[in-house]
Short mmCIF file of C-alpha atoms and ligand atoms in Angstrom, two decimals:
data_model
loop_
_atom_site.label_atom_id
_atom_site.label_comp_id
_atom_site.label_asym_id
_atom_site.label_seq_id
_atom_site.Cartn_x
_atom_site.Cartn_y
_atom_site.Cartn_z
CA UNK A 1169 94.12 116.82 67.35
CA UNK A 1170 90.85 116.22 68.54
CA UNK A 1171 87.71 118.89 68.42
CA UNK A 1172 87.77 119.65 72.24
CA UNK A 1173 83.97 120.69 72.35
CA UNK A 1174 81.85 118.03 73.27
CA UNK A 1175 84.38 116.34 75.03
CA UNK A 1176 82.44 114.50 78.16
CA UNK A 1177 83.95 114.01 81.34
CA UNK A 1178 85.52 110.82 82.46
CA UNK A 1179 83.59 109.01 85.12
CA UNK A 1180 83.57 105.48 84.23
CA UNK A 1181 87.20 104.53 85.67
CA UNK A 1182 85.63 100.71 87.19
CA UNK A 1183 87.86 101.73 90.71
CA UNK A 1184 86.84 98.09 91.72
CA UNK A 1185 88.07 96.07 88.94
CA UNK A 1186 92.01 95.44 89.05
CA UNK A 1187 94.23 96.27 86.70
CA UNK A 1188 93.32 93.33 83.52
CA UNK A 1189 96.65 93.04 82.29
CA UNK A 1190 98.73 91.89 85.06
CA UNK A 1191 99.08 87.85 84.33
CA UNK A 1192 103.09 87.19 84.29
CA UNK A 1193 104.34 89.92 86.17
CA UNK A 1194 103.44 91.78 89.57
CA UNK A 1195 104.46 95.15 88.03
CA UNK A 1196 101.30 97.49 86.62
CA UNK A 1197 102.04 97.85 82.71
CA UNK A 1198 105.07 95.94 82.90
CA UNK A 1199 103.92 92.19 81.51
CA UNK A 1200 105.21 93.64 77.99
CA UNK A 1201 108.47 94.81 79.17
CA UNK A 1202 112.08 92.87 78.64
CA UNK A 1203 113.60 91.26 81.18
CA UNK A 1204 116.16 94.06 82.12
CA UNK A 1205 113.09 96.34 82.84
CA UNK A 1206 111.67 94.38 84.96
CA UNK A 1207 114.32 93.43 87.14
CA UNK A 1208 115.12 97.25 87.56
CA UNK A 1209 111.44 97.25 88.76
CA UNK A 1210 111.64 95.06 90.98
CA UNK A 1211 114.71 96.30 92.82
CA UNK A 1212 111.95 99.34 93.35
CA UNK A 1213 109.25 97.61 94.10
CA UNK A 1214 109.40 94.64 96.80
CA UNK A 1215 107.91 91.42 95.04
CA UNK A 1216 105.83 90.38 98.49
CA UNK A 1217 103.96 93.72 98.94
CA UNK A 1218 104.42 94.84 95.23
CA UNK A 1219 105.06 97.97 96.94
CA UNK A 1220 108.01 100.54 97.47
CA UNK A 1221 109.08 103.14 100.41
CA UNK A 1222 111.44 105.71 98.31
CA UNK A 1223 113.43 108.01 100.40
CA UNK A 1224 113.81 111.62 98.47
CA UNK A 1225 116.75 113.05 99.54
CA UNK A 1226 117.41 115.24 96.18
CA UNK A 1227 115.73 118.82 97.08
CA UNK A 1228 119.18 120.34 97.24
CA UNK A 1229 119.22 119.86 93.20
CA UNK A 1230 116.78 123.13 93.01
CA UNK A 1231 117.04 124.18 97.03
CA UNK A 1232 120.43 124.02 98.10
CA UNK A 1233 121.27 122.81 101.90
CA UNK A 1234 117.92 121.87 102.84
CA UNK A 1235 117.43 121.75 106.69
CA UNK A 1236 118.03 117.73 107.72
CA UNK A 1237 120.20 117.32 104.30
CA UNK A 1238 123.26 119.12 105.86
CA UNK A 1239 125.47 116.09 105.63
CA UNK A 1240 124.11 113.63 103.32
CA UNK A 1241 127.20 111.51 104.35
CA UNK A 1242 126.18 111.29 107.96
CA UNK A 1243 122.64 110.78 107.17
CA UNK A 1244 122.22 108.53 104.13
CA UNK A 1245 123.49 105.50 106.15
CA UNK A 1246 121.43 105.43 108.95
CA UNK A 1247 118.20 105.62 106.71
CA UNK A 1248 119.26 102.89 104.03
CA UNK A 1249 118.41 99.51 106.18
CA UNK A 1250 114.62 100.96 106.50
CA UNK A 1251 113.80 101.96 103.05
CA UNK A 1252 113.92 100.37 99.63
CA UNK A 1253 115.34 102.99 97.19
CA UNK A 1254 117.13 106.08 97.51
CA UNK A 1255 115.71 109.03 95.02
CA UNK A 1256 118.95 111.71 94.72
CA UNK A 1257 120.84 113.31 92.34
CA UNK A 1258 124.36 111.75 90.59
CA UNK A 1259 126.47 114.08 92.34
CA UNK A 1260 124.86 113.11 96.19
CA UNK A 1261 124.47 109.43 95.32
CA UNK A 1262 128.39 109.19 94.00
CA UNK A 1263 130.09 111.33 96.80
CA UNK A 1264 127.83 110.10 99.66
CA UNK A 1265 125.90 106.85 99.39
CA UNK A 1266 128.17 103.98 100.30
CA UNK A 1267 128.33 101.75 97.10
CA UNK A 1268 127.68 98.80 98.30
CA UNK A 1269 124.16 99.08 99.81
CA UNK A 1270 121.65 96.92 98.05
CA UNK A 1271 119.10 99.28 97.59
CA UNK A 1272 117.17 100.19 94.03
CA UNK A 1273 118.59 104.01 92.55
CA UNK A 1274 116.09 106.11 91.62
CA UNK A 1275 118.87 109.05 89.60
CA UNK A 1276 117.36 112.78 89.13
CA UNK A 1277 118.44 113.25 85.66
CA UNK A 1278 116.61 117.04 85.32
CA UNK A 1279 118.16 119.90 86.32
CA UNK A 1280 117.94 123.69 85.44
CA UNK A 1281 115.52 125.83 88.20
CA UNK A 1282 116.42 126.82 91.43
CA UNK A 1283 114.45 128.47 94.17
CA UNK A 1284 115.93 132.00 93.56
CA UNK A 1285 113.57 131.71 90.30
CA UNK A 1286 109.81 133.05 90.52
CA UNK A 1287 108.95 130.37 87.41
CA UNK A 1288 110.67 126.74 88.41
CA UNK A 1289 109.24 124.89 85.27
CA UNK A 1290 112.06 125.11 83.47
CA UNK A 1291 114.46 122.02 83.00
CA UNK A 1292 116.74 120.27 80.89
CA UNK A 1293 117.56 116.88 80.71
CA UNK A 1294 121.14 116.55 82.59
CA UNK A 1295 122.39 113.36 83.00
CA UNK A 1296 122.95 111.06 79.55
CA UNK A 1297 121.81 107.47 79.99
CA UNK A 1298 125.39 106.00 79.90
CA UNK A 1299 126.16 107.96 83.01
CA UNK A 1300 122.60 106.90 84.58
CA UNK A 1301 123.63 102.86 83.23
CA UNK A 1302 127.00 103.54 84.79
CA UNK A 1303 125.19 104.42 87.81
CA UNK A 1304 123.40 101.55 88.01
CA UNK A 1305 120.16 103.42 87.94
CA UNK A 1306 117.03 101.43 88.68
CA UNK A 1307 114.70 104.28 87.52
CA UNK A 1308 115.22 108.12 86.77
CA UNK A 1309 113.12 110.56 87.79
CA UNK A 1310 111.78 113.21 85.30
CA UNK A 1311 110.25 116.57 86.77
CA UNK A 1312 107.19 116.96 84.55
CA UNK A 1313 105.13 120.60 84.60
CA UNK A 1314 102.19 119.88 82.85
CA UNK A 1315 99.94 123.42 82.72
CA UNK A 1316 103.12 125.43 83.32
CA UNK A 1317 105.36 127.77 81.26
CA UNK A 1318 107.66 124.79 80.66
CA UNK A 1319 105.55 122.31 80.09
CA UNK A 1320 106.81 121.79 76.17
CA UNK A 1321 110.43 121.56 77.29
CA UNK A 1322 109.45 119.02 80.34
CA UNK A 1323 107.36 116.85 77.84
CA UNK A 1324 110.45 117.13 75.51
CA UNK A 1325 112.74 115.84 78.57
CA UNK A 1326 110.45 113.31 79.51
CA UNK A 1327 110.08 111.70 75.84
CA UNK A 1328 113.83 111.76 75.23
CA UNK A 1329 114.39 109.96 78.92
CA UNK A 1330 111.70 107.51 77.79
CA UNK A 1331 113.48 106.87 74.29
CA UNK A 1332 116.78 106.62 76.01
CA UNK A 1333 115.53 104.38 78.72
CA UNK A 1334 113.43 101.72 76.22
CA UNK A 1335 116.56 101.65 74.03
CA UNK A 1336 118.86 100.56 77.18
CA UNK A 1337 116.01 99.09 79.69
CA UNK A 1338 116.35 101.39 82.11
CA UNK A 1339 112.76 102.83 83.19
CA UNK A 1340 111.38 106.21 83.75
CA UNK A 1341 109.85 107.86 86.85
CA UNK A 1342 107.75 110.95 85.33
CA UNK A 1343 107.54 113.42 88.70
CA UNK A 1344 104.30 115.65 88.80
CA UNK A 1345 105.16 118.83 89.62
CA UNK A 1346 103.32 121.66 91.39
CA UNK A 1347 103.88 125.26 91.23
CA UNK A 1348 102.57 128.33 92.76
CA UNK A 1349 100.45 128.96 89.62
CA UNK A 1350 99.61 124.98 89.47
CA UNK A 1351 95.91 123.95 90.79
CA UNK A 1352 96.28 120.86 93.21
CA UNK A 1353 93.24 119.26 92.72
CA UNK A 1354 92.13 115.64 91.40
CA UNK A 1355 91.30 117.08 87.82
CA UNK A 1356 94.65 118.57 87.85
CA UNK A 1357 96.15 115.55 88.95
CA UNK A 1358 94.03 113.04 86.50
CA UNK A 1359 94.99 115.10 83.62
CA UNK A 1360 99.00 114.55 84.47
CA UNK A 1361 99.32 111.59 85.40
CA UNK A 1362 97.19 109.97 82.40
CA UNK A 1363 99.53 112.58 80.00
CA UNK A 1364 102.59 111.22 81.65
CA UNK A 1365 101.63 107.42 81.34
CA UNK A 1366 100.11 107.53 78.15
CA UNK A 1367 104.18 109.39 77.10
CA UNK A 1368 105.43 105.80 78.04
CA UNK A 1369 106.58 106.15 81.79
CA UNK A 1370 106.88 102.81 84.14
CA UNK A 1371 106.30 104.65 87.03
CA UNK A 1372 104.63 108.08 87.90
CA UNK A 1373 104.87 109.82 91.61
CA UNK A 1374 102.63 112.33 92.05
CA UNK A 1375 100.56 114.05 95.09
CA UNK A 1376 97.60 112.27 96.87
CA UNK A 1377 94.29 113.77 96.50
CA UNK A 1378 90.33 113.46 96.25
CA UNK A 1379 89.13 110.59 94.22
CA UNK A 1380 92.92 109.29 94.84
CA UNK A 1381 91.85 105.66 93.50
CA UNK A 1382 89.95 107.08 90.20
CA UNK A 1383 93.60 108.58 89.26
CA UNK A 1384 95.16 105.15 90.08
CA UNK A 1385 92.58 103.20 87.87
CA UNK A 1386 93.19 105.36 85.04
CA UNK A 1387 97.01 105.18 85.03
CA UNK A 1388 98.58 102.16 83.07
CA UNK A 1389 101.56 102.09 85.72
CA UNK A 1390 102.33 102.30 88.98
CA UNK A 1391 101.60 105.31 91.25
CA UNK A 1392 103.73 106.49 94.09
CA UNK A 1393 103.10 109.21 96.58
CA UNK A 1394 104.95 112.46 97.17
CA UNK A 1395 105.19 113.40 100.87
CA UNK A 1396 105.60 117.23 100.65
CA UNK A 1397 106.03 119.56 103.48
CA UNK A 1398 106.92 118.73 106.79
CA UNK A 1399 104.11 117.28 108.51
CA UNK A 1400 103.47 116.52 112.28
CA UNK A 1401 104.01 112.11 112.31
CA UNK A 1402 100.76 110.90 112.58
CA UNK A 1403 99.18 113.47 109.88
CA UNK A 1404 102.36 111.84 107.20
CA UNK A 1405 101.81 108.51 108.31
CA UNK A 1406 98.05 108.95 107.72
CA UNK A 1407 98.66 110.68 104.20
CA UNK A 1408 100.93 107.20 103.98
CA UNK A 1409 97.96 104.94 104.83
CA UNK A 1410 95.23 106.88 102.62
CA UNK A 1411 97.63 107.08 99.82
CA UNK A 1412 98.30 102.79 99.76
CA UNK A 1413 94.87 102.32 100.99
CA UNK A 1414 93.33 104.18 98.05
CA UNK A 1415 96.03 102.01 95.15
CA UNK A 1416 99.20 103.57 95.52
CA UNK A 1417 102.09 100.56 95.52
CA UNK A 1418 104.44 103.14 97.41
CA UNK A 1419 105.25 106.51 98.74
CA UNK A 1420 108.72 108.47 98.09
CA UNK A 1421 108.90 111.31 100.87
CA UNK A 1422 112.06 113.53 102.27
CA UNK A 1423 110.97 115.98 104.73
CA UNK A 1424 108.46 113.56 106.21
CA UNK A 1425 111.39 111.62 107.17
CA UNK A 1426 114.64 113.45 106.97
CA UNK A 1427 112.80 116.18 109.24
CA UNK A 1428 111.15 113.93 111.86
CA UNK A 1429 113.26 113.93 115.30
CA UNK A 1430 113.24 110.39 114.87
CA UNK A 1431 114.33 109.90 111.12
CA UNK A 1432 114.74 106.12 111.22
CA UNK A 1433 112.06 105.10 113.48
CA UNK A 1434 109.67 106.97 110.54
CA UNK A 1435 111.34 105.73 108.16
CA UNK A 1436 110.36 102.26 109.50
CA UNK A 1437 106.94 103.02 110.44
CA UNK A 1438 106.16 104.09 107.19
CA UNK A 1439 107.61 100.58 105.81
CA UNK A 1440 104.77 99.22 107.82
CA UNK A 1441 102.23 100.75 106.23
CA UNK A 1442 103.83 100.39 103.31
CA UNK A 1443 104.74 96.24 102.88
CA UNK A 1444 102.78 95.33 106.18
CA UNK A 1445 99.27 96.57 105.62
CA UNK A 1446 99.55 98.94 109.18
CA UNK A 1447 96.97 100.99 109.43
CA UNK A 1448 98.44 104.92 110.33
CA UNK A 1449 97.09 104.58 114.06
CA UNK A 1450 99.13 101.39 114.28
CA UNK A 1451 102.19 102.37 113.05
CA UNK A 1452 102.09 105.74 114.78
CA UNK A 1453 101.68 103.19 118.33
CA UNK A 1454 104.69 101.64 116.80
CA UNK A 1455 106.42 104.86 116.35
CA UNK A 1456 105.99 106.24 119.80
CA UNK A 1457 107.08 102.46 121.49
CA UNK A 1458 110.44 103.38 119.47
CA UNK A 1459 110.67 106.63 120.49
CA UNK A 1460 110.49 105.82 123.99
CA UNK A 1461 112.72 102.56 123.67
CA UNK A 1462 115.33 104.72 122.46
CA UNK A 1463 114.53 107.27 125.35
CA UNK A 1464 115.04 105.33 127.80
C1 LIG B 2907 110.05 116.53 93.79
O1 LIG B 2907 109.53 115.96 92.96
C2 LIG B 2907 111.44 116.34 94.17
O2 LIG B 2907 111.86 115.05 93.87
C3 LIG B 2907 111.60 116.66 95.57
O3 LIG B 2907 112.89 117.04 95.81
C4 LIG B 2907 111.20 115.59 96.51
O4 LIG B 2907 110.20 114.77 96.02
C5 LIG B 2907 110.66 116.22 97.68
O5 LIG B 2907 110.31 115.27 98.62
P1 LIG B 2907 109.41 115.76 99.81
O6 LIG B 2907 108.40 116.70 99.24
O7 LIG B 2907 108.77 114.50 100.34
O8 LIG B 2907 110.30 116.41 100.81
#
């Protein structure tokens, strides 16, 4: 381990400069990768925008029923024609996504805190890669709690995902978690996200924040975009917007969707910020002409 004092602070992250190892493949950090990573890839991200709108639909693994997730059955088909993967957990994707959609599987594989718990950080890895392979699994999602009680035991999820994945080609999607105790700010956020890349993950979703495109210049992988708490439309299509504007290739958001009065017509409006470089104020105009098209 390295003698910590002295240590200067990172400032030189060239935010300008793309990524230099990119020739081959559209995929951030996947050039190296075999071929049955990178098609799993690129059923997540779309190879025209290099970009991805996940829809997160797995809160009930830690939450329960989770107002707008009452019926998965009911509500997973309406949303699947607007978005290009579906992030939930084996037992919702089995019972209630109809098997023959075409669109990429991000599988929760951690499990092990639920709301009822003052300390959340503490998980176990719960779903063996044969089950995720039998899934068809195009990613799975890791929580990762890095500066909380459970950080050790996420790490030692997260490696064991990533040795499990490499060994069948199935990549890893290391989640940033916050916690009551957990600072939300960009050195919070740089510090996680370069811990969880440099463990080995293809893909890291995380929270937007100050200095956003720093964070994305100093991970070797993709970065998507939590969506968090419900916001009014145009504030989470903005957070969409600043998040791709400032490097992101995607977002993966629940409530922002699942608890809009108009669940599809976000999801869609969010697609075109997303693959269609729309700017938030434009695809909030294209919201509200939806909204009142299917008023009328
Ligand atoms: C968090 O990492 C979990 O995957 C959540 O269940 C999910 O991301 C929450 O989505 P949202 O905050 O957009 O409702």
């Amino acid at each position: 381990m390295a003698d910590l004092e002295g240590v200067k602070i990172a400032k030189n992250y060239h935010t300008d400069e793309p990524f230099a190892n990119n020739k081959g493949f559209y995929i951030k950090g996947a050039n190296h990768l075999d071929w049955g990573m990178k098609k799993h890839l690129s059923n997540i991200f779309n190879p025209v925008s290099g970009n991805t709108v996940m829809f997160a639909f797995d809160h009930g693994y830690f939450m329960g029923s989770t107002a707008g997730l009452e019926r998965l059955d009911l509500l997973i088909p309406t949303l699947i024609p607007y978005i290009d993967v579906l992030m939930g957990t084996r037992g919702a994707l089995r019972a209630c996504v109809p098997p023959e959609n075409k669109k990429g599987i991000a599988l929760r594989v951690t499990s092990g805190s639920s709301m009822v718990q003052d300390d959340l950080s503490h998980e176990v890895l719960a779903v063996d890669i044969k089950d995720a392979i039998r899934m068809n699994a195009d990613c799975m999602a890791v929580q990762t709690f890095i500066g909380a009680d459970g950080q050790l035991s996420s790490l030692d999820n997260l490696s064991r995902c990533i040795n499990a994945g490499i060994e069948y080609s199935v990549p890893t999607m290391g989640v940033v978690a916050v916690g009551k105790q957990m600072e939300r700010t960009d050195r919070f956020f740089k510090l996680a996200t370069r811990i969880l890349g440099e463990l080995g993950v293809n893909i890291i979703k995380t929270y937007y924040c100050e200095n956003f495109e720093e964070i994305v210049a100093a991970s070797p992988v993709p970065i998507v975009v939590a969506g968090g708490k419900k916001l009014p439309e145009p504030e989470a299509l903005k957070l969409a917007y600043d998040s791709i504007s400032h490097g992101a290739n995607g977002v993966d958001m629940g409530r922002n969707i699942f608890q809009s009065n108009h669940a599809t017509i976000m999801a869609q409006a969010i697609g075109k910020i997303v693959h269609e470089k729309y700017t938030d104020k434009e695809a909030y105009e294209f919201y509200q002409d939806m909204v009142n098209e299917e008023e009328k």
